[in-house]
PDB file of C-alpha atoms in Angstrom:
ATOM      1  CA  MET A  66      86.139-102.566  13.626  1.00  0.00           C
ATOM      2  CA  LYS A  67      87.456 -99.230  12.553  1.00  0.00           C
ATOM      3  CA  ARG A  68      89.057 -98.789  15.950  1.00  0.00           C
ATOM      4  CA  ILE A  69      90.735-102.211  15.798  1.00  0.00           C
ATOM      5  CA  LEU A  70      92.102-101.431  12.347  1.00  0.00           C
ATOM      6  CA  SER A  71      93.537 -98.098  13.599  1.00  0.00           C
ATOM      7  CA  ILE A  72      95.133 -99.770  16.629  1.00  0.00           C
ATOM      8  CA  SER A  73      96.608-102.481  14.382  1.00  0.00           C
ATOM      9  CA  LEU A  74      98.014 -99.895  12.004  1.00  0.00           C
ATOM     10  CA  VAL A  75      99.576 -97.865  14.832  1.00  0.00           C
ATOM     11  CA  LEU A  76     101.005-101.056  16.341  1.00  0.00           C
ATOM     12  CA  ALA A  77     102.452-102.093  12.953  1.00  0.00           C
ATOM     13  CA  LEU A  78     104.074 -98.693  12.472  1.00  0.00           C
ATOM     14  CA  ALA A  79     105.505 -98.778  15.993  1.00  0.00           C
ATOM     15  CA  LEU A  80     106.991-102.219  15.379  1.00  0.00           C
ATOM     16  CA  MET A  81     108.570-101.006  12.109  1.00  0.00           C
ATOM     17  CA  VAL A  82     110.201 -98.114  13.931  1.00  0.00           C
ATOM     18  CA  LEU A  83     111.406-100.297  16.796  1.00  0.00           C
ATOM     19  CA  PHE A  84     112.526-103.215  14.617  1.00  0.00           C
ATOM     20  CA  PRO A  85     113.396-101.957  11.144  1.00  0.00           C
ATOM     21  CA  MET A  86     113.706-104.593   8.465  1.00  0.00           C
ATOM     22  CA  THR A  87     117.129-105.097   6.940  1.00  0.00           C
ATOM     23  CA  ALA A  88     117.629-106.267   3.387  1.00  0.00           C
ATOM     24  CA  VAL A  89     119.819-109.316   3.384  1.00  0.00           C
ATOM     25  CA  TRP A  90     119.552-110.401  -0.218  1.00  0.00           C
ATOM     26  CA  GLY A  91     122.558-108.393  -1.665  1.00  0.00           C
ATOM     27  CA  ALA A  92     126.227-107.651  -1.132  1.00  0.00           C
ATOM     28  CA  GLU A  93     128.319-104.561  -1.831  1.00  0.00           C
ATOM     29  CA  ASP A  94     131.753-103.814  -3.194  1.00  0.00           C
ATOM     30  CA  SER A  95     133.305-100.609  -4.486  1.00  0.00           C
ATOM     31  CA  VAL A  96     135.482 -99.225  -7.257  1.00  0.00           C
ATOM     32  CA  THR A  97     138.338 -96.904  -6.338  1.00  0.00           C
ATOM     33  CA  CYS A  98     138.837 -94.239  -9.000  1.00  0.00           C
ATOM     34  CA  THR A  99     141.874 -92.017  -9.523  1.00  0.00           C
ATOM     35  CA  VAL A 100     142.510 -89.265 -12.035  1.00  0.00           C
ATOM     36  CA  THR A 101     145.394 -86.926 -12.895  1.00  0.00           C
ATOM     37  CA  GLY A 102     144.975 -83.667 -14.744  1.00  0.00           C
ATOM     38  CA  GLU A 103     146.748 -83.489 -18.099  1.00  0.00           C
ATOM     39  CA  ASN A 104     149.584 -80.991 -18.079  1.00  0.00           C
ATOM     40  CA  VAL A 105     150.867 -79.870 -21.494  1.00  0.00           C
ATOM     41  CA  SER A 106     153.906 -77.659 -21.068  1.00  0.00           C
ATOM     42  CA  VAL A 107     157.159 -76.786 -22.845  1.00  0.00           C
ATOM     43  CA  SER A 108     160.215 -74.717 -21.983  1.00  0.00           C
ATOM     44  CA  VAL A 109     163.192 -73.676 -24.099  1.00  0.00           C
ATOM     45  CA  THR A 110     166.755 -73.280 -22.846  1.00  0.00           C
ATOM     46  CA  ASP A 111     168.764 -71.137 -23.258  1.00  0.00           C
ATOM     47  CA  GLY A 112     165.964 -69.356 -25.099  1.00  0.00           C
ATOM     48  CA  GLU A 113     168.032 -66.482 -26.507  1.00  0.00           C
ATOM     49  CA  VAL A 114     169.969 -66.023 -29.725  1.00  0.00           C
ATOM     50  CA  ALA A 115     171.986 -62.838 -30.328  1.00  0.00           C
ATOM     51  CA  TYR A 116     172.912 -62.784 -34.011  1.00  0.00           C
ATOM     52  CA  GLY A 117     174.747 -59.473 -33.597  1.00  0.00           C
ATOM     53  CA  THR A 118     175.285 -56.876 -36.318  1.00  0.00           C
ATOM     54  CA  LEU A 119     175.057 -58.392 -39.800  1.00  0.00           C
ATOM     55  CA  GLY A 120     175.248 -56.948 -43.293  1.00  0.00           C
ATOM     56  CA  VAL A 121     172.821 -57.430 -46.162  1.00  0.00           C
ATOM     57  CA  ASP A 122     172.665 -61.027 -47.415  1.00  0.00           C
ATOM     58  CA  ASP A 123     174.769 -62.209 -44.432  1.00  0.00           C
ATOM     59  CA  VAL A 124     173.957 -65.623 -42.978  1.00  0.00           C
ATOM     60  CA  LYS A 125     174.482 -66.570 -39.322  1.00  0.00           C
ATOM     61  CA  ASN A 126     173.477 -69.725 -37.441  1.00  0.00           C
ATOM     62  CA  THR A 127     173.658 -71.274 -33.997  1.00  0.00           C
ATOM     63  CA  LEU A 128     175.783 -74.295 -35.045  1.00  0.00           C
ATOM     64  CA  SER A 129     179.096 -74.938 -33.310  1.00  0.00           C
ATOM     65  CA  GLY A 130     180.917 -73.216 -36.216  1.00  0.00           C
ATOM     66  CA  GLY A 131     178.630 -70.175 -35.853  1.00  0.00           C
ATOM     67  CA  LEU A 132     177.269 -68.818 -32.593  1.00  0.00           C
ATOM     68  CA  ASP A 133     177.481 -72.252 -30.893  1.00  0.00           C
ATOM     69  CA  ASP A 134     174.086 -71.655 -29.268  1.00  0.00           C
ATOM     70  CA  LEU A 135     172.039 -74.869 -29.559  1.00  0.00           C
ATOM     71  CA  GLN A 136     168.461 -74.501 -28.233  1.00  0.00           C
ATOM     72  CA  THR A 137     166.693 -77.240 -26.244  1.00  0.00           C
ATOM     73  CA  ALA A 138     162.914 -77.653 -25.992  1.00  0.00           C
ATOM     74  CA  THR A 139     161.859 -79.731 -22.963  1.00  0.00           C
ATOM     75  CA  ASN A 140     158.489 -81.373 -22.368  1.00  0.00           C
ATOM     76  CA  ASP A 141     157.673 -80.069 -18.878  1.00  0.00           C
ATOM     77  CA  GLY A 142     154.237 -81.699 -18.946  1.00  0.00           C
ATOM     78  CA  ASN A 143     153.105 -85.134 -17.810  1.00  0.00           C
ATOM     79  CA  VAL A 144     151.956 -86.471 -21.204  1.00  0.00           C
ATOM     80  CA  THR A 145     153.638 -87.215 -24.517  1.00  0.00           C
ATOM     81  CA  ALA A 146     153.465 -84.163 -26.773  1.00  0.00           C
ATOM     82  CA  ASP A 147     154.330 -82.959 -30.241  1.00  0.00           C
ATOM     83  CA  PHE A 148     156.352 -79.754 -30.553  1.00  0.00           C
ATOM     84  CA  ASN A 149     155.510 -77.109 -33.136  1.00  0.00           C
ATOM     85  CA  ILE A 150     157.523 -74.040 -34.107  1.00  0.00           C
ATOM     86  CA  LYS A 151     156.740 -70.671 -35.702  1.00  0.00           C
ATOM     87  CA  CYS A 152     158.471 -67.341 -36.219  1.00  0.00           C
ATOM     88  CA  SER A 153     157.453 -63.699 -36.100  1.00  0.00           C
ATOM     89  CA  ASP A 154     158.442 -60.853 -38.364  1.00  0.00           C
ATOM     90  CA  ALA A 155     161.479 -58.844 -37.219  1.00  0.00           C
ATOM     91  CA  ILE A 156     159.954 -56.049 -35.173  1.00  0.00           C
ATOM     92  CA  ASP A 157     161.648 -52.690 -34.775  1.00  0.00           C
ATOM     93  CA  GLY A 158     161.213 -51.350 -31.235  1.00  0.00           C
ATOM     94  CA  ASP A 159     162.212 -47.813 -32.270  1.00  0.00           C
ATOM     95  CA  SER A 160     159.362 -47.146 -34.738  1.00  0.00           C
ATOM     96  CA  GLY A 161     161.600 -48.005 -37.681  1.00  0.00           C
ATOM     97  CA  THR A 162     160.861 -50.468 -40.453  1.00  0.00           C
ATOM     98  CA  ASN A 163     159.839 -54.005 -39.572  1.00  0.00           C
ATOM     99  CA  TRP A 164     161.303 -56.828 -41.646  1.00  0.00           C
ATOM    100  CA  THR A 165     158.964 -59.431 -43.086  1.00  0.00           C
ATOM    101  CA  LEU A 166     159.642 -63.131 -42.603  1.00  0.00           C
ATOM    102  CA  ALA A 167     159.844 -64.732 -46.047  1.00  0.00           C
ATOM    103  CA  THR A 168     161.122 -67.892 -47.723  1.00  0.00           C
ATOM    104  CA  THR A 169     163.439 -65.763 -49.898  1.00  0.00           C
ATOM    105  CA  THR A 170     165.169 -62.519 -49.043  1.00  0.00           C
ATOM    106  CA  GLY A 171     164.328 -59.133 -50.497  1.00  0.00           C
ATOM    107  CA  THR A 172     164.087 -55.519 -49.408  1.00  0.00           C
ATOM    108  CA  ASP A 173     163.320 -55.670 -45.662  1.00  0.00           C
ATOM    109  CA  GLN A 174     162.565 -59.398 -46.057  1.00  0.00           C
ATOM    110  CA  PHE A 175     164.621 -61.940 -44.124  1.00  0.00           C
ATOM    111  CA  LYS A 176     164.715 -65.726 -44.062  1.00  0.00           C
ATOM    112  CA  HIS A 177     164.830 -67.724 -40.817  1.00  0.00           C
ATOM    113  CA  GLU A 178     165.348 -71.501 -40.700  1.00  0.00           C
ATOM    114  CA  PHE A 179     165.474 -74.260 -38.115  1.00  0.00           C
ATOM    115  CA  SER A 180     167.291 -77.581 -38.093  1.00  0.00           C
ATOM    116  CA  THR A 181     167.044 -80.559 -35.730  1.00  0.00           C
ATOM    117  CA  ASN A 182     170.057 -82.349 -37.237  1.00  0.00           C
ATOM    118  CA  ALA A 183     172.777 -79.657 -37.010  1.00  0.00           C
ATOM    119  CA  THR A 184     172.843 -78.972 -40.753  1.00  0.00           C
ATOM    120  CA  PHE A 185     171.693 -76.155 -42.998  1.00  0.00           C
ATOM    121  CA  PRO A 186     169.879 -75.508 -45.207  1.00  0.00           C
ATOM    122  CA  GLY A 187     167.148 -76.398 -42.774  1.00  0.00           C
ATOM    123  CA  THR A 188     163.411 -75.844 -42.833  1.00  0.00           C
ATOM    124  CA  ALA A 189     162.270 -72.296 -43.567  1.00  0.00           C
ATOM    125  CA  LEU A 190     160.253 -70.901 -40.668  1.00  0.00           C
ATOM    126  CA  THR A 191     156.833 -69.385 -41.310  1.00  0.00           C
ATOM    127  CA  GLY A 192     154.343 -67.342 -39.320  1.00  0.00           C
ATOM    128  CA  GLY A 193     152.193 -70.458 -38.830  1.00  0.00           C
ATOM    129  CA  TYR A 194     152.999 -73.510 -36.741  1.00  0.00           C
ATOM    130  CA  GLN A 195     155.109 -76.242 -38.315  1.00  0.00           C
ATOM    131  CA  THR A 196     156.195 -79.568 -36.828  1.00  0.00           C
ATOM    132  CA  LEU A 197     159.443 -79.396 -34.873  1.00  0.00           C
ATOM    133  CA  ALA A 198     159.259 -82.877 -33.282  1.00  0.00           C
ATOM    134  CA  THR A 199     156.697 -85.583 -32.533  1.00  0.00           C
ATOM    135  CA  GLY A 200     156.196 -88.024 -29.673  1.00  0.00           C
ATOM    136  CA  ILE A 201     158.254 -86.218 -27.033  1.00  0.00           C
ATOM    137  CA  THR A 202     157.640 -88.017 -23.742  1.00  0.00           C
ATOM    138  CA  ALA A 203     157.352 -86.237 -20.395  1.00  0.00           C
ATOM    139  CA  SER A 204     160.776 -84.754 -19.506  1.00  0.00           C
ATOM    140  CA  GLY A 205     161.981 -85.551 -23.039  1.00  0.00           C
ATOM    141  CA  THR A 206     163.827 -82.989 -25.140  1.00  0.00           C
ATOM    142  CA  GLU A 207     164.369 -81.882 -28.727  1.00  0.00           C
ATOM    143  CA  THR A 208     167.373 -79.774 -29.695  1.00  0.00           C
ATOM    144  CA  PHE A 209     167.387 -77.402 -32.633  1.00  0.00           C
ATOM    145  CA  ASP A 210     169.503 -74.772 -34.313  1.00  0.00           C
ATOM    146  CA  LEU A 211     168.430 -71.541 -36.012  1.00  0.00           C
ATOM    147  CA  GLN A 212     169.824 -69.676 -38.994  1.00  0.00           C
ATOM    148  CA  ILE A 213     169.051 -66.180 -40.249  1.00  0.00           C
ATOM    149  CA  THR A 214     169.631 -64.862 -43.757  1.00  0.00           C
ATOM    150  CA  MET A 215     169.584 -61.080 -43.797  1.00  0.00           C
ATOM    151  CA  PRO A 216     167.496 -59.008 -46.259  1.00  0.00           C
ATOM    152  CA  SER A 217     169.062 -58.222 -49.631  1.00  0.00           C
ATOM    153  CA  SER A 218     168.576 -54.532 -48.868  1.00  0.00           C
ATOM    154  CA  ILE A 219     167.608 -52.662 -45.713  1.00  0.00           C
ATOM    155  CA  THR A 220     165.789 -49.330 -45.357  1.00  0.00           C
ATOM    156  CA  ASP A 221     166.875 -48.735 -41.751  1.00  0.00           C
ATOM    157  CA  TYR A 222     169.587 -50.065 -39.471  1.00  0.00           C
ATOM    158  CA  SER A 223     167.990 -50.207 -36.025  1.00  0.00           C
ATOM    159  CA  GLU A 224     167.870 -53.388 -33.945  1.00  0.00           C
ATOM    160  CA  LYS A 225     165.041 -55.827 -34.688  1.00  0.00           C
ATOM    161  CA  SER A 226     163.451 -58.393 -32.389  1.00  0.00           C
ATOM    162  CA  ILE A 227     162.354 -61.806 -33.689  1.00  0.00           C
ATOM    163  CA  THR A 228     160.297 -64.269 -31.657  1.00  0.00           C
ATOM    164  CA  VAL A 229     160.513 -68.002 -32.324  1.00  0.00           C
ATOM    165  CA  THR A 230     157.665 -69.753 -30.521  1.00  0.00           C
ATOM    166  CA  ILE A 231     157.652 -73.423 -29.514  1.00  0.00           C
ATOM    167  CA  GLN A 232     154.252 -74.999 -28.811  1.00  0.00           C
ATOM    168  CA  ALA A 233     153.507 -78.336 -27.113  1.00  0.00           C
ATOM    169  CA  VAL A 234     150.314 -80.106 -28.194  1.00  0.00           C
ATOM    170  CA  THR A 235     148.659 -83.479 -27.612  1.00  0.00           C
ATOM    171  CA  LEU A 236     146.260 -85.240 -29.932  1.00  0.00           C
ATOM    172  CA  ASP A 237     144.014 -86.836 -27.290  1.00  0.00           C
TER     173      ASP A 237
END
């Protein structure tokens, strides 16, 4: 009996290998998935403002009656973004005195403003990010002007370098 059971089991296994059973009770379909990486990017053209040599308390801007040097921030990404703006202190590259960015002028303190509507007074720049524009679509732009108000007194007269930074952000 044991031998018959062994032969039956071997025969059953052989039949399963030779004639595998196929499930026929279901059907298949698929879902095609796509994805694109989010690209958040901004560029500024022309990206340079040369205010030149100015005296104490002088004011100079990029409006058409001033330097005529409108700046354009472009959303180079593939998603809608908000643009932020901030400003650095005026850094002396020759180991002289740096000027501090302030909302009012003073000794070695300057004021820097931005405007998106070609008028000044504008919005005083700070060292922290502020809103420049919201909802800028991919390839969209925002133009802005800048204005500097020189310190009321200066302790040295060497050239200073100021960096205005534009940041693109999304709120996803």
